Amino acid sequence: MSNGSMEVEGAPAAGVERPSGFFVTLGGAALDFIREAGAGGILFWRGLLSMGRLPRSLPLVFEQMRRIGVESLPLVIITSIFTGAVTAVQAAYQLREFVPEQYIGTAIYKSVTIELGPVLTALVVGCRVSASIAAELGTMRVTEQVDAMEAMAIDPVRYLAMPRIVAGLIMLPIVTVFADALAIGGGFVVSNASLGISPSTFVNGMKMYFFAGDVFGGLIKAFVFGGIITLMGCLAGFRTSGGAVGVGQAATRAVVASCVLILVSDYVLATLLFKIIFG
Amino acid sequence: MAARPVVEVRGLWKSFGDKEALRGVDLKLHDGETLVVLGPSGCGKSVLLKHVIGLMEPDRGSIIVEGRDLSGLSQAELNEIRQKFGMVFQGAALFDSMTVGDNVALPLREHRGMKGERLSALVEEKLELVGLKGISSLRPAELSGGMKKRVALARAIALDPDIILYDEPTTGLDPVMAEQINELIRSTQRKLNASSIVVTHDLHSACFTGDMVALMDEGRIAFYGTTDELTTTENEAVRNFIARGHPAATGAPGGSGAGPACADDPFA
């Protein structure tokens, strides 16, 4: 009956001793995982169902796009530039003895667009955004603001979760484009200034093996990561209980779940995109 | 006063783990009536209120609102019924990311599609009803406890509801502010002619605001009657409750023996 309620259930009753042991712990963890996955699936499905009212929620989506994307840019800029710079140094160190130096440009462009850009951006933005969403919605949950919204016949999933998820899906690819460009720029500067690779050699190396599927594949990954980050933040927030401690735990849970799911789904997507679709 | 029931609670049971919060609650709220659900903290009052508006699902029993059973309704049907309600939460539950004006405007925007000057004027009108004109641009964090409760009431009455639910409206307020909130509940009742359920552990508030009183004790309705009957009944749960909170009312040790808590003068 409850609208956006994702109440925590199944907690042991006070005074009831739980049996202990390795398999019991393992079984409990598996059940917790299934419960979380089920709740995440339900939230995602309800988010999809509420998309019909997206036009009405556009101001909320724009506000979340600003918070998720634009406000993450300083962090993304620093991370990306140094990621590109380190990649250049590492690539030069590992490849110089074996391959011509023009392939440094290829290595940087490929590793950044396929893997480092989307994944590192998702991890950096994910930590910041999922914790922030979980803390905000968690505070709303424990202070009965979510209940108040439901009591007003306003669906919290439509009003609170859906704009965040849509904004995440839109902004992560956009931020990843910036991250890719900055990382390649960082690699270019370091290659030129510190490794003695000329600009034309670097650019030629990039052009030689350029494949649009690499960039699109990376952006598809970013799109999925955007959904994961915001969904985990909303899920943890809605399932918060227990006051300030509960809000802290929700933020932690959101960050851990986001990071784990980003890495796991990265493997699945890499296999799907670069072995099957673009392979 | 007694007309058709607008809300009917039938045999409501609710447990959390092995703790039974509600154990077969039956209640009726009649049209235009203010029903006070009185009882000590933790007796299940707020849980009952959340069932009435469909924020919780009962283990057993049913809630009938204007002839419609809440269980088995689709989300859209439930939301349609919820628009008949306004609810004031214990901690006010104002959206702290919004201004006071936006808090009051939210249900009007969402359900009436109002905007612009017309919306601003109506928001001001609602705020004026609770004595807070001209504070639309403030944030909830800038308000006192009593002001937050008033804004919560302004938000609750934004859609001119048929039924208003109050969860501990005077809890945490100083006596002067609590008295103002009690007055406000009464005046709102008169102006909107809404039916109300007030959940409280404050006997004075119950006597001042209520037409009918139900005393909850350990998840059950231990007493149901008028405010006058509350003070004259020999019901043990009532006598115990009054003696604990208002020894003067029963002549119990420690009291002044100055008369019942719900005398003609509700401020006595």
Tab-separated table of N, CA and C in Angstrom, chain A residues 28-93:
chain	number	residue	atom	x	y	z
A	28	GLY	N	23.067	-15.913	5.055
A	28	GLY	CA	22.495	-14.602	5.409
A	28	GLY	C	22.932	-13.540	4.420
A	29	ALA	N	24.227	-13.583	4.065
A	29	ALA	CA	24.745	-12.600	3.105
A	29	ALA	C	24.071	-12.780	1.752
A	30	ALA	N	23.874	-14.035	1.355
A	30	ALA	CA	23.220	-14.299	0.065
A	30	ALA	C	21.782	-13.781	0.075
A	31	LEU	N	21.099	-14.028	1.186
A	31	LEU	CA	19.714	-13.549	1.290
A	31	LEU	C	19.659	-12.022	1.257
A	32	ASP	N	20.613	-11.395	1.986
A	32	ASP	CA	20.674	-9.920	1.976
A	32	ASP	C	20.886	-9.409	0.561
A	33	PHE	N	21.798	-10.095	-0.171
A	33	PHE	CA	22.097	-9.670	-1.540
A	33	PHE	C	20.843	-9.782	-2.421
A	34	ILE	N	20.148	-10.932	-2.274
A	34	ILE	CA	18.948	-11.147	-3.096
A	34	ILE	C	17.882	-10.106	-2.754
A	35	ARG	N	17.750	-9.825	-1.448
A	35	ARG	CA	16.763	-8.832	-1.000
A	35	ARG	C	17.084	-7.448	-1.584
A	36	GLU	N	18.389	-7.072	-1.506
A	36	GLU	CA	18.818	-5.769	-2.036
A	36	GLU	C	18.591	-5.709	-3.546
A	37	ALA	N	18.966	-6.808	-4.222
A	37	ALA	CA	18.821	-6.830	-5.677
A	37	ALA	C	17.346	-6.718	-6.060
A	38	GLY	N	16.498	-7.424	-5.309
A	38	GLY	CA	15.057	-7.363	-5.575
A	38	GLY	C	14.512	-5.966	-5.370
A	39	ALA	N	14.935	-5.336	-4.264
A	39	ALA	CA	14.462	-3.978	-3.979
A	39	ALA	C	14.951	-3.007	-5.048
A	40	GLY	N	16.221	-3.208	-5.486
A	40	GLY	CA	16.772	-2.360	-6.548
A	40	GLY	C	15.991	-2.533	-7.839
A	41	GLY	N	15.664	-3.781	-8.159
A	41	GLY	CA	14.887	-4.063	-9.372
A	41	GLY	C	13.511	-3.420	-9.322
A	42	ILE	N	12.873	-3.522	-8.162
A	42	ILE	CA	11.532	-2.936	-8.008
A	42	ILE	C	11.608	-1.409	-8.150
A	43	LEU	N	12.624	-0.822	-7.506
A	43	LEU	CA	12.773	0.641	-7.581
A	43	LEU	C	13.009	1.075	-9.032
A	44	PHE	N	13.871	0.314	-9.734
A	44	PHE	CA	14.172	0.657	-11.123
A	44	PHE	C	12.903	0.549	-11.976
A	45	TRP	N	12.134	-0.508	-11.751
A	45	TRP	CA	10.908	-0.722	-12.512
A	45	TRP	C	9.905	0.398	-12.248
A	46	ARG	N	9.787	0.779	-10.975
A	46	ARG	CA	8.851	1.863	-10.648
A	46	ARG	C	9.339	3.202	-11.212
A	47	GLY	N	10.672	3.345	-11.236
A	47	GLY	CA	11.236	4.539	-11.867
A	47	GLY	C	10.874	4.593	-13.344
A	48	LEU	N	10.979	3.433	-14.006
A	48	LEU	CA	10.630	3.365	-15.436
A	48	LEU	C	9.150	3.694	-15.649
A	49	LEU	N	8.299	3.124	-14.784
A	49	LEU	CA	6.869	3.368	-14.918
A	49	LEU	C	6.527	4.848	-14.761
A	50	SER	N	7.306	5.519	-13.910
A	50	SER	CA	6.993	6.934	-13.672
A	50	SER	C	7.554	7.849	-14.765
A	51	MET	N	8.268	7.269	-15.737
A	51	MET	CA	8.830	8.074	-16.837
A	51	MET	C	7.739	8.784	-17.638
A	52	GLY	N	6.525	8.237	-17.584
A	52	GLY	CA	5.425	8.857	-18.311
A	52	GLY	C	5.209	10.310	-17.888
A	53	ARG	N	5.626	10.626	-16.646
A	53	ARG	CA	5.434	12.000	-16.160
A	53	ARG	C	6.729	12.806	-16.229
A	54	LEU	N	7.657	12.314	-17.062
A	54	LEU	CA	8.958	12.992	-17.188
A	54	LEU	C	8.837	14.465	-17.597
A	55	PRO	N	7.989	14.791	-18.591
A	55	PRO	CA	7.917	16.210	-18.994
A	55	PRO	C	7.606	17.131	-17.811
A	56	ARG	N	6.737	16.664	-16.933
A	56	ARG	CA	6.358	17.481	-15.780
A	56	ARG	C	7.497	17.595	-14.768
A	57	SER	N	8.392	16.587	-14.803
A	57	SER	CA	9.493	16.570	-13.831
A	57	SER	C	10.775	17.177	-14.387
A	58	LEU	N	10.705	17.784	-15.588
A	58	LEU	CA	11.939	18.287	-16.204
A	58	LEU	C	12.716	19.297	-15.336
A	59	PRO	N	12.036	20.232	-14.656
A	59	PRO	CA	12.821	21.143	-13.811
A	59	PRO	C	13.616	20.391	-12.735
A	60	LEU	N	13.017	19.320	-12.210
A	60	LEU	CA	13.723	18.529	-11.193
A	60	LEU	C	14.906	17.801	-11.831
A	61	VAL	N	14.710	17.321	-13.060
A	61	VAL	CA	15.792	16.618	-13.756
A	61	VAL	C	16.953	17.587	-14.018
A	62	PHE	N	16.635	18.803	-14.475
A	62	PHE	CA	17.695	19.786	-14.755
A	62	PHE	C	18.472	20.124	-13.481
A	63	GLU	N	17.758	20.261	-12.388
A	63	GLU	CA	18.415	20.556	-11.117
A	63	GLU	C	19.370	19.419	-10.735
A	64	GLN	N	18.925	18.179	-10.932
A	64	GLN	CA	19.783	17.044	-10.607
A	64	GLN	C	20.951	16.928	-11.584
A	65	MET	N	20.728	17.303	-12.841
A	65	MET	CA	21.822	17.274	-13.816
A	65	MET	C	22.927	18.240	-13.389
A	66	ARG	N	22.511	19.371	-12.863
A	66	ARG	CA	23.499	20.341	-12.365
A	66	ARG	C	24.278	19.756	-11.186
A	67	ARG	N	23.521	19.144	-10.257
A	67	ARG	CA	24.179	18.635	-9.051
A	67	ARG	C	25.058	17.425	-9.345
A	68	ILE	N	24.570	16.539	-10.217
A	68	ILE	CA	25.313	15.312	-10.488
A	68	ILE	C	26.463	15.555	-11.475
A	69	GLY	N	26.193	16.340	-12.493
A	69	GLY	CA	27.195	16.530	-13.537
A	69	GLY	C	28.086	17.734	-13.328
A	70	VAL	N	27.476	18.905	-13.337
A	70	VAL	CA	28.270	20.149	-13.307
A	70	VAL	C	29.085	20.245	-12.015
A	71	GLU	N	28.470	19.910	-10.892
A	71	GLU	CA	29.192	20.038	-9.621
A	71	GLU	C	30.259	18.962	-9.441
A	72	SER	N	30.219	17.926	-10.279
A	72	SER	CA	31.259	16.896	-10.195
A	72	SER	C	32.472	17.241	-11.052
A	73	LEU	N	32.321	18.257	-11.902
A	73	LEU	CA	33.377	18.532	-12.884
A	73	LEU	C	34.751	18.839	-12.268
A	74	PRO	N	34.856	19.652	-11.220
A	74	PRO	CA	36.191	19.913	-10.674
A	74	PRO	C	36.944	18.629	-10.307
A	75	LEU	N	36.223	17.712	-9.670
A	75	LEU	CA	36.828	16.444	-9.268
A	75	LEU	C	37.226	15.628	-10.498
A	76	VAL	N	36.347	15.639	-11.495
A	76	VAL	CA	36.594	14.871	-12.719
A	76	VAL	C	37.783	15.461	-13.481
A	77	ILE	N	37.879	16.782	-13.503
A	77	ILE	CA	38.983	17.439	-14.227
A	77	ILE	C	40.325	17.013	-13.635
A	78	ILE	N	40.427	17.104	-12.320
A	78	ILE	CA	41.702	16.744	-11.670
A	78	ILE	C	42.013	15.259	-11.903
A	79	THR	N	41.018	14.407	-11.671
A	79	THR	CA	41.232	12.964	-11.825
A	79	THR	C	41.653	12.630	-13.251
A	80	SER	N	40.973	13.217	-14.228
A	80	SER	CA	41.214	12.860	-15.623
A	80	SER	C	42.594	13.301	-16.092
A	81	ILE	N	42.949	14.536	-15.780
A	81	ILE	CA	44.248	15.041	-16.245
A	81	ILE	C	45.376	14.147	-15.705
A	82	PHE	N	45.301	13.835	-14.426
A	82	PHE	CA	46.383	13.037	-13.844
A	82	PHE	C	46.329	11.581	-14.291
A	83	THR	N	45.107	11.092	-14.570
A	83	THR	CA	44.999	9.731	-15.097
A	83	THR	C	45.688	9.642	-16.455
A	84	GLY	N	45.431	10.629	-17.305
A	84	GLY	CA	46.073	10.659	-18.624
A	84	GLY	C	47.583	10.778	-18.491
A	85	ALA	N	48.025	11.626	-17.574
A	85	ALA	CA	49.461	11.837	-17.390
A	85	ALA	C	50.142	10.549	-16.919
A	86	VAL	N	49.528	9.884	-15.945
A	86	VAL	CA	50.109	8.648	-15.413
A	86	VAL	C	50.095	7.562	-16.484
A	87	THR	N	49.007	7.516	-17.259
A	87	THR	CA	48.931	6.503	-18.323
A	87	THR	C	50.071	6.694	-19.318
A	88	ALA	N	50.354	7.945	-19.634
A	88	ALA	CA	51.451	8.224	-20.575
A	88	ALA	C	52.780	7.717	-20.018
A	89	VAL	N	53.042	8.041	-18.774
A	89	VAL	CA	54.309	7.622	-18.153
A	89	VAL	C	54.395	6.095	-18.109
A	90	GLN	N	53.306	5.456	-17.670
A	90	GLN	CA	53.301	3.996	-17.538
A	90	GLN	C	53.430	3.327	-18.902
A	91	ALA	N	52.708	3.866	-19.885
A	91	ALA	CA	52.770	3.270	-21.225
A	91	ALA	C	54.174	3.377	-21.782
A	92	ALA	N	54.778	4.540	-21.615
A	92	ALA	CA	56.135	4.739	-22.112
A	92	ALA	C	57.098	3.771	-21.424
A	93	TYR	N	56.927	3.623	-20.116
A	93	TYR	CA	57.799	2.744	-19.335
A	93	TYR	C	57.667	1.292	-19.802
